[in-house]
mmCIF file of C-alpha atoms in Angstrom:
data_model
loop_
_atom_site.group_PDB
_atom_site.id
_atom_site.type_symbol
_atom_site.label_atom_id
_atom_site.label_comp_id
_atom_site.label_asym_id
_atom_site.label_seq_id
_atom_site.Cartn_x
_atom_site.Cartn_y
_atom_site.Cartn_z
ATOM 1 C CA UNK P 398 124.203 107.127 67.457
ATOM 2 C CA UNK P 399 121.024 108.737 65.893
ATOM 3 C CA UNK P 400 120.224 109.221 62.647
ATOM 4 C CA UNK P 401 119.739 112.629 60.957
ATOM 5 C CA UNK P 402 116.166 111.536 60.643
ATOM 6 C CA UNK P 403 116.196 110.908 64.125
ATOM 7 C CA UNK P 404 117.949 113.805 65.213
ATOM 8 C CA UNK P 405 115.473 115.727 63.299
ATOM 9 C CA UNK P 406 112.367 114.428 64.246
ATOM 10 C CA UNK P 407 113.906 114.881 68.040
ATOM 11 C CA UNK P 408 114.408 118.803 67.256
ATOM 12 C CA UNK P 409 110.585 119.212 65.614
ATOM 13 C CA UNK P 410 109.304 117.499 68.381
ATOM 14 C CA UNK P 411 111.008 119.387 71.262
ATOM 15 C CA UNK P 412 109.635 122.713 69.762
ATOM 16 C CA UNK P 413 106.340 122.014 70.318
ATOM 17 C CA UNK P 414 106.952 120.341 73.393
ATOM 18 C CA UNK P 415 107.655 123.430 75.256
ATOM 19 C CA UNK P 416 104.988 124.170 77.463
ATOM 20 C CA UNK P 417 102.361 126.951 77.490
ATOM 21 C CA UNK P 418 103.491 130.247 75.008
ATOM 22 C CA UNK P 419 99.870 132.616 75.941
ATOM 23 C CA UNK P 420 100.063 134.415 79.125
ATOM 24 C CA UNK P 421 96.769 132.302 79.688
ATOM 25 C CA UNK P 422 98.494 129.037 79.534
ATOM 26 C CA UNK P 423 101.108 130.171 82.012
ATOM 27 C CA UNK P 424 98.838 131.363 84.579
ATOM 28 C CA UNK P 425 97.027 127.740 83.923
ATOM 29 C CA UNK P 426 99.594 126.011 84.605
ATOM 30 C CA UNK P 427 101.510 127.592 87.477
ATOM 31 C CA UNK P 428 98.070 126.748 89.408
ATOM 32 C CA UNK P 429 98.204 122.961 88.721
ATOM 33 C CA UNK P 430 99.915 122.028 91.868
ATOM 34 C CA UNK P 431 97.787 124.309 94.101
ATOM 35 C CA UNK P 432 94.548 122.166 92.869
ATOM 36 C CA UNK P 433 94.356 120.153 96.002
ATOM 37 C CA UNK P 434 97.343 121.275 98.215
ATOM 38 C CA UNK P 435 99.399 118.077 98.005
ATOM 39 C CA UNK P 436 102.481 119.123 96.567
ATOM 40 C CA UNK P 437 102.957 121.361 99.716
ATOM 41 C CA UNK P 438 105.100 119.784 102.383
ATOM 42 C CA UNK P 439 102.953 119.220 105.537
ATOM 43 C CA UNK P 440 105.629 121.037 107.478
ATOM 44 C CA UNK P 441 104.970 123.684 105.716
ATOM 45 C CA UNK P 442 100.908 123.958 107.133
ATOM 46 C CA UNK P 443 100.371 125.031 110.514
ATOM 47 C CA UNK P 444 97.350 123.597 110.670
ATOM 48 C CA UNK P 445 98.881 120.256 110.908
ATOM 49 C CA UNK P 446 101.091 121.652 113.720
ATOM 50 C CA UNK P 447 99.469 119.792 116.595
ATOM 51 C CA UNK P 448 98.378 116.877 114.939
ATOM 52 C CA UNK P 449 101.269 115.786 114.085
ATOM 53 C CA UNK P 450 103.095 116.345 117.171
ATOM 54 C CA UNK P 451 100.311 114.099 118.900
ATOM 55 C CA UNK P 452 100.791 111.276 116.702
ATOM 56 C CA UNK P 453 104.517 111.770 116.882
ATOM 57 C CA UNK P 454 104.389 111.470 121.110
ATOM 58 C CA UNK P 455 101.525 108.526 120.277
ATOM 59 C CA UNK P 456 104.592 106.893 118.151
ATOM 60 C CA UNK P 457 106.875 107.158 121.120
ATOM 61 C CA UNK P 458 105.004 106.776 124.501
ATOM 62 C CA UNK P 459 108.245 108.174 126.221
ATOM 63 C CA UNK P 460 109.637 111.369 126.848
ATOM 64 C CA UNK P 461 113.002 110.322 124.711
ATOM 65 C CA UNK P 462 113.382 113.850 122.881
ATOM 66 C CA UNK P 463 115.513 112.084 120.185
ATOM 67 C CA UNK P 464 113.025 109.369 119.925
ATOM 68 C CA UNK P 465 110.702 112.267 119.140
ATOM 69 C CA UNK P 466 112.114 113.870 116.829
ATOM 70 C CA UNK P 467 112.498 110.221 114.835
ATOM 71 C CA UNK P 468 108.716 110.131 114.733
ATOM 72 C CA UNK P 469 107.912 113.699 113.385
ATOM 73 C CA UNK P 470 108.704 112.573 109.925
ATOM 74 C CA UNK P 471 106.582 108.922 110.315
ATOM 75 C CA UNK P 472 103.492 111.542 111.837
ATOM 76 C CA UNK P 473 103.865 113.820 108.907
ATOM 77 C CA UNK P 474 104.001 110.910 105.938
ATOM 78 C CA UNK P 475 100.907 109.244 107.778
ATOM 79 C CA UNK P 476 99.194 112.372 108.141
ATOM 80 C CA UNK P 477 99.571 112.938 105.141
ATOM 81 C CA UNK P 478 98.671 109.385 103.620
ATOM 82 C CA UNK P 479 95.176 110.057 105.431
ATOM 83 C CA UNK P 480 94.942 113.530 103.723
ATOM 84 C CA UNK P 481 95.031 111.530 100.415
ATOM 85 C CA UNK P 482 92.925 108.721 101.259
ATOM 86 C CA UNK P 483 89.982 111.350 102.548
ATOM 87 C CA UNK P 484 90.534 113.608 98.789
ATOM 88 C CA UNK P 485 90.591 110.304 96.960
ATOM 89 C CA UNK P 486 87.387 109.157 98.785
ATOM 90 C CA UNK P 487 85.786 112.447 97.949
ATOM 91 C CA UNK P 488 86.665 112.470 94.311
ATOM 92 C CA UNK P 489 85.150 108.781 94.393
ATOM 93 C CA UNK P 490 81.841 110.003 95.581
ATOM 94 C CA UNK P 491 81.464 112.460 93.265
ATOM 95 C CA UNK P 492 82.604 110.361 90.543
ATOM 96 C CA UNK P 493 79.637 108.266 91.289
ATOM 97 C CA UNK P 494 77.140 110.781 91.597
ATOM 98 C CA UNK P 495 78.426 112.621 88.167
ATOM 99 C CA UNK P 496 80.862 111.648 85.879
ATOM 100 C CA UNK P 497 82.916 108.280 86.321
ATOM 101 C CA UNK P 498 85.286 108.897 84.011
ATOM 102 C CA UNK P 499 86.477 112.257 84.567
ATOM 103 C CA UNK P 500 86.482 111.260 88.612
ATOM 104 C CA UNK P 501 88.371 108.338 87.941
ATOM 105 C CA UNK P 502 91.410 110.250 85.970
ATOM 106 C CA UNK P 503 91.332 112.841 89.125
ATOM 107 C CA UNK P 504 91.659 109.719 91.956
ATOM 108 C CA UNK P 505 94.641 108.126 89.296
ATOM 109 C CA UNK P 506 95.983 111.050 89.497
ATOM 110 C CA UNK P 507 96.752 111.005 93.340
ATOM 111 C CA UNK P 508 98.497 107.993 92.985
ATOM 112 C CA UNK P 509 102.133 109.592 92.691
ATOM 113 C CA UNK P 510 101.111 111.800 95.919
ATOM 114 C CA UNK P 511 100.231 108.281 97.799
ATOM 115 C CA UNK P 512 103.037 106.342 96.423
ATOM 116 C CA UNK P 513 105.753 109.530 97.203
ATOM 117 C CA UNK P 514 103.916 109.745 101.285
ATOM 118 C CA UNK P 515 104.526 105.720 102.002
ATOM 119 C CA UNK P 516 108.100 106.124 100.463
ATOM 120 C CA UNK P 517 108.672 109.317 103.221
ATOM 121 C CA UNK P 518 106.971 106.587 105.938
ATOM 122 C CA UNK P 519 109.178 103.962 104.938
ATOM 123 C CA UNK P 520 111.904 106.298 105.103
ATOM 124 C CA UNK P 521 110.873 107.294 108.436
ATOM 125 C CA UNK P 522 110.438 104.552 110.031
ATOM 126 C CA UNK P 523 114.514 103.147 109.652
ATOM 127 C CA UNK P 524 115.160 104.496 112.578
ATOM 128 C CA UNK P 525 112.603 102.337 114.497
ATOM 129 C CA UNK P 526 113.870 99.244 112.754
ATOM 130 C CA UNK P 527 116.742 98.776 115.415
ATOM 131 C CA UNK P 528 115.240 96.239 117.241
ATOM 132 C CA UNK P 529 115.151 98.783 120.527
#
């Protein structure tokens, strides 16, 4: 059980630990996850409408429509691997030709993007596991 110490310290702490107050700060932070587009489900873009549907047939090589609809989800978490790997190799280039430091943070930063689109293809790819 906490202490009263504890249990204050807790409160204190969770009052200034609730996000932006200004009207500013809001509007800052409700852009955060637009930066780069990643948080967006690639479903979701129709730009990456065909693409993915070519990789998904590329998956397959037959005309098995439930085969087909297996690979969608591998297309769309390698897709969008390679849409991380090209931003991080950006943000690596421009961390060399200006500021390491603050290119470095942005590139650790995609980490939880990468490490969420291999746990989708992993995910994915169960049903291919079968030994068919």
């Amino acid at each position: 059980m906490a202490t009263k110490n504890q249990v204050q310290a807790n409160r204190s702490n969770a009052k200034r630990s609730t996000g932006p107050i200004s009207r500013e700060g809001k509007a800052t932070v409700a852009r955060n996850a637009l930066r780069h587009g990643l948080a967006v489900p690639l479903a979701a873009l129709r730009e990456f409408e065909e693409p993915v549907s070519r990789l998904a047939e590329l998956l397959v090589e037959t005309g098995d429509a439930a085969r087909l609809e297996d690979a969608q989800p591998v297309a769309e978490s390698v897709i969008d691997w390679m849409r991380i790997r090209r931003l991080k190799t950006i943000l690596l280039a421009e961390a060399h030709a200006a500021n390491f430091e603050t290119g470095l943070v942005g590139i650790a930063a995609l980490a939880r993007y990468e490490r969420r689109s291999l746990s989708r293809r992993k995910t994915a790819m169960r049903p291919f596991e079968g030994g068919d």
